[in-house]
PDB file of N, CA and C in Angstrom:
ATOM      1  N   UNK A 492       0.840  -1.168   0.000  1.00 45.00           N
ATOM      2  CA  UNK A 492       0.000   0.000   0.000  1.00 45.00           C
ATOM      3  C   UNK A 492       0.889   1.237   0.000  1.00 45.00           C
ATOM      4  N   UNK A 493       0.622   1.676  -0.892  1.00 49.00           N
ATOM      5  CA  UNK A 493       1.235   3.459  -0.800  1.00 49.00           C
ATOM      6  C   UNK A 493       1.129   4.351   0.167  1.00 49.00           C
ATOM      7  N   UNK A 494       2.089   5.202   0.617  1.00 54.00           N
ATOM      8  CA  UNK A 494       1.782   6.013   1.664  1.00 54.00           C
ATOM      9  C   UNK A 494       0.577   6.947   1.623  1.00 54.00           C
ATOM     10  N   UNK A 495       0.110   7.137  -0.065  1.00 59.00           N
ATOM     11  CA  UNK A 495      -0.843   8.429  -0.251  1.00 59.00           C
ATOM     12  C   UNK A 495      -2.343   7.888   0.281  1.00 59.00           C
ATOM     13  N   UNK A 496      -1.949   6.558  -0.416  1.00 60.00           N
ATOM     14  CA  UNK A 496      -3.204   5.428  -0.118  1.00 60.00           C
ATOM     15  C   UNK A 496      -3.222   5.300   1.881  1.00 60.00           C
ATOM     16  N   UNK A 497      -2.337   5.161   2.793  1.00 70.00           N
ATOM     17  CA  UNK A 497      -2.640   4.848   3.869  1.00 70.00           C
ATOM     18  C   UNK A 497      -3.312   6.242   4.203  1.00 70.00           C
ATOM     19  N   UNK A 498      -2.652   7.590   4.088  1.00 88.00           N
ATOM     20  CA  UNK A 498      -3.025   8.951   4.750  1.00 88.00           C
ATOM     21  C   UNK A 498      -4.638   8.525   3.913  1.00 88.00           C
ATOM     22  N   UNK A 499      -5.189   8.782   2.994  1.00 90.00           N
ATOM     23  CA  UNK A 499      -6.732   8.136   3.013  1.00 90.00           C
ATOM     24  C   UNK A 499      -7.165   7.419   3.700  1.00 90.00           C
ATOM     25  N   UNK A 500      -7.250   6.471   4.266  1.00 89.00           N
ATOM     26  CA  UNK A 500      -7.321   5.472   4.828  1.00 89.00           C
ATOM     27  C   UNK A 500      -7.469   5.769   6.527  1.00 89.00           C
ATOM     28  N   UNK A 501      -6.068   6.192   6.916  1.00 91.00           N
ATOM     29  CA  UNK A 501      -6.159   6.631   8.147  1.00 91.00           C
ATOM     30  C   UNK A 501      -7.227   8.163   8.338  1.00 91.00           C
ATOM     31  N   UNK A 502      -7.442   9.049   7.184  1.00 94.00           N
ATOM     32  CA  UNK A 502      -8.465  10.113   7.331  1.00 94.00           C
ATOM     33  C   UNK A 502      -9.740   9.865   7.354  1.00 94.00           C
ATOM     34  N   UNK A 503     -10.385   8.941   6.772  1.00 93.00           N
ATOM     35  CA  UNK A 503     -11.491   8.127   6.518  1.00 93.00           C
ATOM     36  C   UNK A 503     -11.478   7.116   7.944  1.00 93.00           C
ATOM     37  N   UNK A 504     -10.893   7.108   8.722  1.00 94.00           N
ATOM     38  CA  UNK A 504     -11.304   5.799   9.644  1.00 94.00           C
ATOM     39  C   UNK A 504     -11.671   6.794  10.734  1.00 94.00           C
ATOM     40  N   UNK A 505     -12.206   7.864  10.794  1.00 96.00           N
ATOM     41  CA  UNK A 505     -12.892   8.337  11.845  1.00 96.00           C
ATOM     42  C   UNK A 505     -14.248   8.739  11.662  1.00 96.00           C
ATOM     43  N   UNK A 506     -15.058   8.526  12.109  1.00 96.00           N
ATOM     44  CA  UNK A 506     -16.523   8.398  11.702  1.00 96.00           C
ATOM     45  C   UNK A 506     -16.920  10.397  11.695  1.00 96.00           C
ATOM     46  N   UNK A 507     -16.044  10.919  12.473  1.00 97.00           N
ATOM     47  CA  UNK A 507     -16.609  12.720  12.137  1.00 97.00           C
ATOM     48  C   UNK A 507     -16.183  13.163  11.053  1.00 97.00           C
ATOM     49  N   UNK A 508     -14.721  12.895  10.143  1.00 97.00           N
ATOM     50  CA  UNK A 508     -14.188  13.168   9.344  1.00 97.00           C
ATOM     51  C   UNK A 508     -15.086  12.175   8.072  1.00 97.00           C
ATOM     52  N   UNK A 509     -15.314  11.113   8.616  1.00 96.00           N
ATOM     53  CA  UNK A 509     -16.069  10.540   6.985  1.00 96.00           C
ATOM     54  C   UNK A 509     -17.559  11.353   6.796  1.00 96.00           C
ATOM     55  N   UNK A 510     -18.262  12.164   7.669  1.00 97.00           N
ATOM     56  CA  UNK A 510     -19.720  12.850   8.075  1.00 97.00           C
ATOM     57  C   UNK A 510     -19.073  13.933   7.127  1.00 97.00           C
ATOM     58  N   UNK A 511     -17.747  14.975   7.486  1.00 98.00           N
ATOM     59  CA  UNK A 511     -17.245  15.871   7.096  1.00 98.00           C
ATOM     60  C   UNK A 511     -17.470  15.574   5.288  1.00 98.00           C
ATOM     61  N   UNK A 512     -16.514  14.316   4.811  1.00 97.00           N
ATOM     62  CA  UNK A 512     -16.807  14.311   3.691  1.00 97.00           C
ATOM     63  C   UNK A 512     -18.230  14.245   3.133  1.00 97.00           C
ATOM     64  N   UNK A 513     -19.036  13.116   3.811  1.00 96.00           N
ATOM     65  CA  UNK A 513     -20.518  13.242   3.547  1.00 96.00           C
ATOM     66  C   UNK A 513     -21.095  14.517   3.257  1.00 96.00           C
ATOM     67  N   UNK A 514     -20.580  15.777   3.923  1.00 97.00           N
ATOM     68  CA  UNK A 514     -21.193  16.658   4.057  1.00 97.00           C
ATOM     69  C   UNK A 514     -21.036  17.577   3.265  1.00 97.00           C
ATOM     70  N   UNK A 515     -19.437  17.389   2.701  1.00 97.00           N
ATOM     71  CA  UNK A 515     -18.842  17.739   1.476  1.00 97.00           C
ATOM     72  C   UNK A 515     -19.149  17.432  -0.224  1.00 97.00           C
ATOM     73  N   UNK A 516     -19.702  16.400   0.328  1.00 96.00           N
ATOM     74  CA  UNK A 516     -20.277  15.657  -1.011  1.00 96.00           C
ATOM     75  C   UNK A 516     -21.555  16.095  -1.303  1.00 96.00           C
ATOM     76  N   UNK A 517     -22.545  16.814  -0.062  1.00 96.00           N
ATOM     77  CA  UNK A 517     -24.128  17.091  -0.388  1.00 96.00           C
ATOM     78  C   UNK A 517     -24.151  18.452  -1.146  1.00 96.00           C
ATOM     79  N   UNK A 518     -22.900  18.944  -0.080  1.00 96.00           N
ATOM     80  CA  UNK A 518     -22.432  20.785  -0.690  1.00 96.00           C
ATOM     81  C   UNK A 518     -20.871  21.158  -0.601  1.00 96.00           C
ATOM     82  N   UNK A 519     -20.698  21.233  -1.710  1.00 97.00           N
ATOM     83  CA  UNK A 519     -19.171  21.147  -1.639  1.00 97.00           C
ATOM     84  C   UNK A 519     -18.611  22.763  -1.861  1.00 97.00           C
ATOM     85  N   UNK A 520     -18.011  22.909  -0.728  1.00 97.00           N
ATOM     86  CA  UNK A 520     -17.279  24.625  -1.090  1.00 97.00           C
ATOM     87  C   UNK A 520     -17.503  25.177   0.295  1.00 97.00           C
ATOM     88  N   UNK A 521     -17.912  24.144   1.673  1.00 97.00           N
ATOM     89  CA  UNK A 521     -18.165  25.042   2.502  1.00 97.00           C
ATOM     90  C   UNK A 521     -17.239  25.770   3.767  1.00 97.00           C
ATOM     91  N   UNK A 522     -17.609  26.697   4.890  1.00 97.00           N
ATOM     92  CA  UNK A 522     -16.813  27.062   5.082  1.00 97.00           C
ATOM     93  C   UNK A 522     -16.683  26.252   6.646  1.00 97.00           C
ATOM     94  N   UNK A 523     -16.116  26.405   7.528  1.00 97.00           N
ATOM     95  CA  UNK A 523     -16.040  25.984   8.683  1.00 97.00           C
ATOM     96  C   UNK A 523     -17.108  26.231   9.594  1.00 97.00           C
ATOM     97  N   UNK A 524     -18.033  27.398   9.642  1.00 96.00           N
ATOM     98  CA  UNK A 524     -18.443  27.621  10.213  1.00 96.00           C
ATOM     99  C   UNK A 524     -19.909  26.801   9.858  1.00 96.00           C
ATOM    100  N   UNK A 525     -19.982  26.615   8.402  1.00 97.00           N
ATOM    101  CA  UNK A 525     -21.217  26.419   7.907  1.00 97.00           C
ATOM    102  C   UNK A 525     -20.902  24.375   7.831  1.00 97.00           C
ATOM    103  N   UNK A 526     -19.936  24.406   7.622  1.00 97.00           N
ATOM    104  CA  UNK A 526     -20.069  23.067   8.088  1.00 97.00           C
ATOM    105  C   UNK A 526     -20.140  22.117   9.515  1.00 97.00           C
ATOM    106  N   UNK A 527     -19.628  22.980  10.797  1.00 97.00           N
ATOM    107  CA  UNK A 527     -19.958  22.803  11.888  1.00 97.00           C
ATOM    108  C   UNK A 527     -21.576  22.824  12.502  1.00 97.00           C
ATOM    109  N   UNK A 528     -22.307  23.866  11.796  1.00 96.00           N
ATOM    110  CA  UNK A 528     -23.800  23.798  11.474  1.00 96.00           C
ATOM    111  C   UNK A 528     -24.075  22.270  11.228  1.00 96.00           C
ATOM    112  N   UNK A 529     -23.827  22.216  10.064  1.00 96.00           N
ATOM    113  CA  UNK A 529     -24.327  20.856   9.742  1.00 96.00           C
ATOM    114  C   UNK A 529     -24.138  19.605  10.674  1.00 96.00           C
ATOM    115  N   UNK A 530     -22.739  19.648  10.504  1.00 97.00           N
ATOM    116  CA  UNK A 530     -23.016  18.319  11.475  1.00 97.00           C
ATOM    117  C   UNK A 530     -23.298  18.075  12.632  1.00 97.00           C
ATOM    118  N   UNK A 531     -23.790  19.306  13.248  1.00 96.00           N
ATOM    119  CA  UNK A 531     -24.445  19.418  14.467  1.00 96.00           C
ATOM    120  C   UNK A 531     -25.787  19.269  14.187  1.00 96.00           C
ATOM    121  N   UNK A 532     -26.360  19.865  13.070  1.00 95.00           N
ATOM    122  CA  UNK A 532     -27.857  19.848  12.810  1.00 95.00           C
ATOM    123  C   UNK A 532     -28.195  18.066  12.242  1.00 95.00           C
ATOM    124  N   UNK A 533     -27.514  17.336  11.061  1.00 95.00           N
ATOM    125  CA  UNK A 533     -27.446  16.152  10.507  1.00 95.00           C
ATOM    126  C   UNK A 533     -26.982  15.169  11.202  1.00 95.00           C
ATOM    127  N   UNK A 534     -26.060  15.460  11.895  1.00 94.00           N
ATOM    128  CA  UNK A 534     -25.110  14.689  12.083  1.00 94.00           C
ATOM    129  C   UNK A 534     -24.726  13.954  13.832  1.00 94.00           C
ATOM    130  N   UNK A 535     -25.529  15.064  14.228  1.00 95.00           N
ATOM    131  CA  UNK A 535     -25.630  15.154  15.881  1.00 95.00           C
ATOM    132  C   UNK A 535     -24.058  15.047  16.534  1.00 95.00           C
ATOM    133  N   UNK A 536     -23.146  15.329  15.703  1.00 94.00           N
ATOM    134  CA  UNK A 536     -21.876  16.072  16.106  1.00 94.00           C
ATOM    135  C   UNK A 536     -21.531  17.405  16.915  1.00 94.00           C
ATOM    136  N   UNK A 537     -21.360  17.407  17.851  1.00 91.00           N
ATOM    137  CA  UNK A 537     -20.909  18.725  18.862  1.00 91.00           C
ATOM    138  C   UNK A 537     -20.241  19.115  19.222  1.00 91.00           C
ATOM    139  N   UNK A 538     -18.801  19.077  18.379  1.00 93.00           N
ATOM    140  CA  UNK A 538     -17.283  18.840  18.133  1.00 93.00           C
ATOM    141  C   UNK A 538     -17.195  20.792  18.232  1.00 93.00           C
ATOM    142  N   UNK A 539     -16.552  20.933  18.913  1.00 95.00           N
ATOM    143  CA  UNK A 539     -15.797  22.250  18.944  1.00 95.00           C
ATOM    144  C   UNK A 539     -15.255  22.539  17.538  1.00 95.00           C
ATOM    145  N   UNK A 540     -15.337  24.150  17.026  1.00 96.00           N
ATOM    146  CA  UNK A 540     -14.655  24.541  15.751  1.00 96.00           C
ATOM    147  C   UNK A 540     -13.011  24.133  15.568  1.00 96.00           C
ATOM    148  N   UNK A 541     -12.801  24.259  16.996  1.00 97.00           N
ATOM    149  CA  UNK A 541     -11.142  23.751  16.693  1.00 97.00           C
ATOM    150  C   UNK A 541     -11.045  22.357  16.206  1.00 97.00           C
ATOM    151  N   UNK A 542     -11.871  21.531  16.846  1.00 97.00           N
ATOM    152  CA  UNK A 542     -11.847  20.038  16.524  1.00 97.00           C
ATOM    153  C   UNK A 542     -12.109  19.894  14.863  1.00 97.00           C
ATOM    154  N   UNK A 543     -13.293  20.062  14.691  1.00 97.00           N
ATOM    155  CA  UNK A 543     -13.768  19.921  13.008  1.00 97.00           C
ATOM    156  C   UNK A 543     -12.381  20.395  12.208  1.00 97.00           C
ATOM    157  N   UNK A 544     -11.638  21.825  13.115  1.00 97.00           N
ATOM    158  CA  UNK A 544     -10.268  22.256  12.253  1.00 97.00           C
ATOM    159  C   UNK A 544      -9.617  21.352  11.747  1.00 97.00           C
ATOM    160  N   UNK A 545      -9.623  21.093  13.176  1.00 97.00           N
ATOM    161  CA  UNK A 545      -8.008  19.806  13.278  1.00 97.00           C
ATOM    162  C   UNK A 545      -8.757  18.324  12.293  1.00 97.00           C
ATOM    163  N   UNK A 546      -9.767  18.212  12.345  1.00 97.00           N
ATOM    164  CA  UNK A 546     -10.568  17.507  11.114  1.00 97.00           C
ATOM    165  C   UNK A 546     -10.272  17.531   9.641  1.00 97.00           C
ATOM    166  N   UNK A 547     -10.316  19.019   9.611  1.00 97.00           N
ATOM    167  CA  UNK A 547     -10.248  19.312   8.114  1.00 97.00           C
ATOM    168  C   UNK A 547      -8.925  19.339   7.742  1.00 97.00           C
ATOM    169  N   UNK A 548      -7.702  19.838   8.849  1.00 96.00           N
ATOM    170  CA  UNK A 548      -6.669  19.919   8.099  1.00 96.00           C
ATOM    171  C   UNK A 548      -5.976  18.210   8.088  1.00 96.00           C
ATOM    172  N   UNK A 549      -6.551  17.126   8.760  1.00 96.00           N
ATOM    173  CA  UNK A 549      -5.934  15.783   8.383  1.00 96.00           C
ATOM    174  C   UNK A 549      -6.497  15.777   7.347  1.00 96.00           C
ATOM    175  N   UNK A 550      -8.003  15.479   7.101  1.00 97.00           N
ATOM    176  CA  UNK A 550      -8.357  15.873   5.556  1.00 97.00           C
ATOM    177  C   UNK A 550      -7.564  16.202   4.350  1.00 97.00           C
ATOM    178  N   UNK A 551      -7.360  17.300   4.622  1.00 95.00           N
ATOM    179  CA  UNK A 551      -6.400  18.283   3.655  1.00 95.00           C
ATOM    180  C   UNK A 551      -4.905  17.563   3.236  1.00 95.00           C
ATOM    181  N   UNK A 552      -4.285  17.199   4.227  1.00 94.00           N
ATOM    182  CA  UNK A 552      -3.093  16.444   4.436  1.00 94.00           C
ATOM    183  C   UNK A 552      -3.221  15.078   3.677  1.00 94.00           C
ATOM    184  N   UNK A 553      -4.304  14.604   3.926  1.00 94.00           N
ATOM    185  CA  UNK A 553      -4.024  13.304   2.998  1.00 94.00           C
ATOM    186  C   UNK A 553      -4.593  13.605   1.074  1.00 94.00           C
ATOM    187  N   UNK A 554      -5.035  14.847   1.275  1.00 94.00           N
ATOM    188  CA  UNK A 554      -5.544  15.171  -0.314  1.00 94.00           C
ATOM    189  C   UNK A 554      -6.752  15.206  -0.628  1.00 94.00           C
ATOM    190  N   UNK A 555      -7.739  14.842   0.325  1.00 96.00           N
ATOM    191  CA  UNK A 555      -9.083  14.516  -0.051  1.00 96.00           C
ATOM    192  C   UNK A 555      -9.576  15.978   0.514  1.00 96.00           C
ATOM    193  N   UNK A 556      -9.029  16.961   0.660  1.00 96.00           N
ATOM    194  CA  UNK A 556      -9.843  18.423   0.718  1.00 96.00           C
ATOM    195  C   UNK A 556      -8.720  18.932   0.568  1.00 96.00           C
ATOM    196  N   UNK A 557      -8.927  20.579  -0.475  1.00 97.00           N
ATOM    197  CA  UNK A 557      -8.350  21.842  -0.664  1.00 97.00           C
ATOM    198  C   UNK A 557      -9.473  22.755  -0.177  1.00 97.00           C
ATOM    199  N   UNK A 558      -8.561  23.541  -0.213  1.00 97.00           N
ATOM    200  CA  UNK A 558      -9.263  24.818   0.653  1.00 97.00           C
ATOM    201  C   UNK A 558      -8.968  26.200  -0.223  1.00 97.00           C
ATOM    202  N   UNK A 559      -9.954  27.129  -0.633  1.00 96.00           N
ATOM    203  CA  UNK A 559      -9.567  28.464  -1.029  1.00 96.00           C
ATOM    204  C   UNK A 559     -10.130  29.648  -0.620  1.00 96.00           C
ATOM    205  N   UNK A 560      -9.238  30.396   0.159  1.00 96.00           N
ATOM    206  CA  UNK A 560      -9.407  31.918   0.592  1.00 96.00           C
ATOM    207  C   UNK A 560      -9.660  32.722  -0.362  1.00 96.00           C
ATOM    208  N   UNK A 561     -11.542  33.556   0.590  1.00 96.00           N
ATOM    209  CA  UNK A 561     -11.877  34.454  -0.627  1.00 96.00           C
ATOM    210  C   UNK A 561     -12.139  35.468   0.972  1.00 96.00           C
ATOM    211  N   UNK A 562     -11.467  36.135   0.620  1.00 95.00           N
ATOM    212  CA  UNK A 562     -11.447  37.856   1.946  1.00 95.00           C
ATOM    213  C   UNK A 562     -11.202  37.009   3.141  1.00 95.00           C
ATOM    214  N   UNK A 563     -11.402  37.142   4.472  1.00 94.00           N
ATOM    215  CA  UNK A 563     -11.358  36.622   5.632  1.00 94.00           C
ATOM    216  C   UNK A 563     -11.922  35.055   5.333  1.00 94.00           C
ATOM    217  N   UNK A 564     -12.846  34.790   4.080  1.00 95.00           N
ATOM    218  CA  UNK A 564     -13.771  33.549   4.721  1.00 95.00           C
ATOM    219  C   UNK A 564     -12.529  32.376   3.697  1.00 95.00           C
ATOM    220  N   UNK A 565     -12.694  30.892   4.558  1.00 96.00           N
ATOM    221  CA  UNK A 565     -11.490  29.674   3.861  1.00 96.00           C
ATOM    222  C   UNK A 565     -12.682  28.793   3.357  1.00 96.00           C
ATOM    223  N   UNK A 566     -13.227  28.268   2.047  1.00 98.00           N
ATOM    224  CA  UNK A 566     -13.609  26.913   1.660  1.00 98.00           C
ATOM    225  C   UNK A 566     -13.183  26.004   1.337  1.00 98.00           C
ATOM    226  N   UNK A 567     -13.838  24.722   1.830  1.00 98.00           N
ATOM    227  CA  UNK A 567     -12.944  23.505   1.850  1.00 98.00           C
ATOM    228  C   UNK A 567     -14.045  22.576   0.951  1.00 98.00           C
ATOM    229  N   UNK A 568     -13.255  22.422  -0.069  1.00 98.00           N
ATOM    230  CA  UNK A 568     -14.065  21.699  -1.245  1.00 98.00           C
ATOM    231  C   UNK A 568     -13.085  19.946  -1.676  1.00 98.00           C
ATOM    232  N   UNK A 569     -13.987  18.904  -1.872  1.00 97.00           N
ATOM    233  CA  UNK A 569     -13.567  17.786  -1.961  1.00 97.00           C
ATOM    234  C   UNK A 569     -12.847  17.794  -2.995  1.00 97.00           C
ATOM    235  N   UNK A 570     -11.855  16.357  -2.663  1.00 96.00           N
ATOM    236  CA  UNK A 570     -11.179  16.266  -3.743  1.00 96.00           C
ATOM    237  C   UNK A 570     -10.565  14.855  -3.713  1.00 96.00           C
ATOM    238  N   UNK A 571     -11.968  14.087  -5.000  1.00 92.00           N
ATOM    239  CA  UNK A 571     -11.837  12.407  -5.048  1.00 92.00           C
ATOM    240  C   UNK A 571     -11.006  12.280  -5.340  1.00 92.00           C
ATOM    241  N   UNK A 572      -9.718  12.732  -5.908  1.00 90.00           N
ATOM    242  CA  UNK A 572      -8.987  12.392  -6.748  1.00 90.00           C
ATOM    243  C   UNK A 572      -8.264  11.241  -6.093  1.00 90.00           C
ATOM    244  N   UNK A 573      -7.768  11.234  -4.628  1.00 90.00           N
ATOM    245  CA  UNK A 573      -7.027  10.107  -3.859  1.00 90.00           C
ATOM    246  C   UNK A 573      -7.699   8.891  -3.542  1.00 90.00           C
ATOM    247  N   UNK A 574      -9.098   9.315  -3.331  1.00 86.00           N
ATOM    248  CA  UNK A 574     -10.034   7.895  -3.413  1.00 86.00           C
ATOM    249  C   UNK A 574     -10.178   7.057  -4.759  1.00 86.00           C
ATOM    250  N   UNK A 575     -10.078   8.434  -5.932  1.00 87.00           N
ATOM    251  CA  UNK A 575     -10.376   7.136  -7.366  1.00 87.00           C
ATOM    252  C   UNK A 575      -9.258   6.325  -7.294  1.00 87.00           C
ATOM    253  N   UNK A 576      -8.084   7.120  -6.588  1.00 84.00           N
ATOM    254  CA  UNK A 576      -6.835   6.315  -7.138  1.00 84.00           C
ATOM    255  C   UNK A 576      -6.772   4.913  -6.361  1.00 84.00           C
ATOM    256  N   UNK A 577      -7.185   5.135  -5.399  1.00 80.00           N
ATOM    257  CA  UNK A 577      -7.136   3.672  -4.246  1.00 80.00           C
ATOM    258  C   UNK A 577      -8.697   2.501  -5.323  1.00 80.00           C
ATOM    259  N   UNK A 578      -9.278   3.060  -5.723  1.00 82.00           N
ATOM    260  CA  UNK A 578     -10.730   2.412  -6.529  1.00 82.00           C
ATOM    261  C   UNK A 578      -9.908   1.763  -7.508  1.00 82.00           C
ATOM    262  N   UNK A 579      -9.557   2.703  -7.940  1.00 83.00           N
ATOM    263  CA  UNK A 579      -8.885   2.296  -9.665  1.00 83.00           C
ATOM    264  C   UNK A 579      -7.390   1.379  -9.208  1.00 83.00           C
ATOM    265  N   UNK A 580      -7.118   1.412  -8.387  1.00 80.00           N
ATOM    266  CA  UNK A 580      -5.693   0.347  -8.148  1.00 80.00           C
ATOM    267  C   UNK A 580      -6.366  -1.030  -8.266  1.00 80.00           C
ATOM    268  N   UNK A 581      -7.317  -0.896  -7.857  1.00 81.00           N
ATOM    269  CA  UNK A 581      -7.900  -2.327  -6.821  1.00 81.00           C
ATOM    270  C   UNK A 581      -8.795  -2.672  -8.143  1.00 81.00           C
ATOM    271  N   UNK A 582      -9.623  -1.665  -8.945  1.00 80.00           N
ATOM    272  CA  UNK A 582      -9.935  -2.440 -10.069  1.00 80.00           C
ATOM    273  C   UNK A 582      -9.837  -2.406 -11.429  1.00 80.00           C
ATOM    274  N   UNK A 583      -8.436  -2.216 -11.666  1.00 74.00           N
ATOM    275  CA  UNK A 583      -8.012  -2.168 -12.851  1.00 74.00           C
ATOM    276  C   UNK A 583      -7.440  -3.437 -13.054  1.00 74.00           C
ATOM    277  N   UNK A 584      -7.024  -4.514 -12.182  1.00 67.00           N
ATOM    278  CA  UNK A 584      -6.650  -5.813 -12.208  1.00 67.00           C
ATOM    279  C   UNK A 584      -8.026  -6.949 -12.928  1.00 67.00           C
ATOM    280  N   UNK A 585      -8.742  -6.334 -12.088  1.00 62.00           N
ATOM    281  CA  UNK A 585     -10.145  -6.773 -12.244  1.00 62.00           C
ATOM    282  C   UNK A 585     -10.965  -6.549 -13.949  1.00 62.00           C
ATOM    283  N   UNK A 586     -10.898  -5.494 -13.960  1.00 55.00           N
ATOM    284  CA  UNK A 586     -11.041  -5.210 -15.440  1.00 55.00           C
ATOM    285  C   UNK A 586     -10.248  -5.466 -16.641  1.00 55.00           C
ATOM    286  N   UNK A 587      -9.324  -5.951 -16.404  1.00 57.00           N
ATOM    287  CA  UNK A 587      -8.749  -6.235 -17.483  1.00 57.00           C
ATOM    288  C   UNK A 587      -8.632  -7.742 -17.685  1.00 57.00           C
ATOM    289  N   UNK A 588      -9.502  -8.699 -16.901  1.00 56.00           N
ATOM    290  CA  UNK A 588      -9.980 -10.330 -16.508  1.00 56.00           C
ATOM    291  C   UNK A 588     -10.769 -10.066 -17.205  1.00 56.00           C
ATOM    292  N   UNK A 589     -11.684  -8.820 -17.409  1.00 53.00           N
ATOM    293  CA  UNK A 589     -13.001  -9.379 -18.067  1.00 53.00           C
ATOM    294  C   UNK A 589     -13.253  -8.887 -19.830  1.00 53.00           C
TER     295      UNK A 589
END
């Protein structure tokens, strides 16, 4: 397993951070504040803003969120690109059997 592949892996094995993506996936571009909403309202998460932070920036770290500053406000928008790659490892062996 690749290191890019474990940092997925290890970001995804916490059930607030996989909600985070969930939540990313319904509306993607949001900001911290508006996503702490949510998963308090959906999600019944009651995680302090610092926590969800420290959330988003393992997130960020393994590749599956960027973030872009527009004036004071930061959005953090998904980014499958590290998950297709772990999909597509695992079934490109597979596809080419059939």
């Amino acid at each position: 397993m690749s290191e890019m592949s474990g940092d997925v892996f290890k970001a995804l094995a916490d059930p607030t951070r996989r909600a985070i993506v969930d939540e990313l996936t319904d509306r993607d571009g949001q900001t911290l504040f508006e996503l702490c909403g949510r998963l308090t309202m959906k999600h019944h998460i009651s995680s302090s803003r610092q926590a969800i932070s420290q959330h988003l920036e393992l997130l960020e770290a393994a590749g599956l969120i960027v973030t872009r500053r527009e004036g004071r406000y930061k959005f953090h928008h998904l980014d499958v690109g590290p998950l297709r790659a772990v999909v597509e490892r695992w079934l490109s062996p597979q596809a080419k059997d059939t």
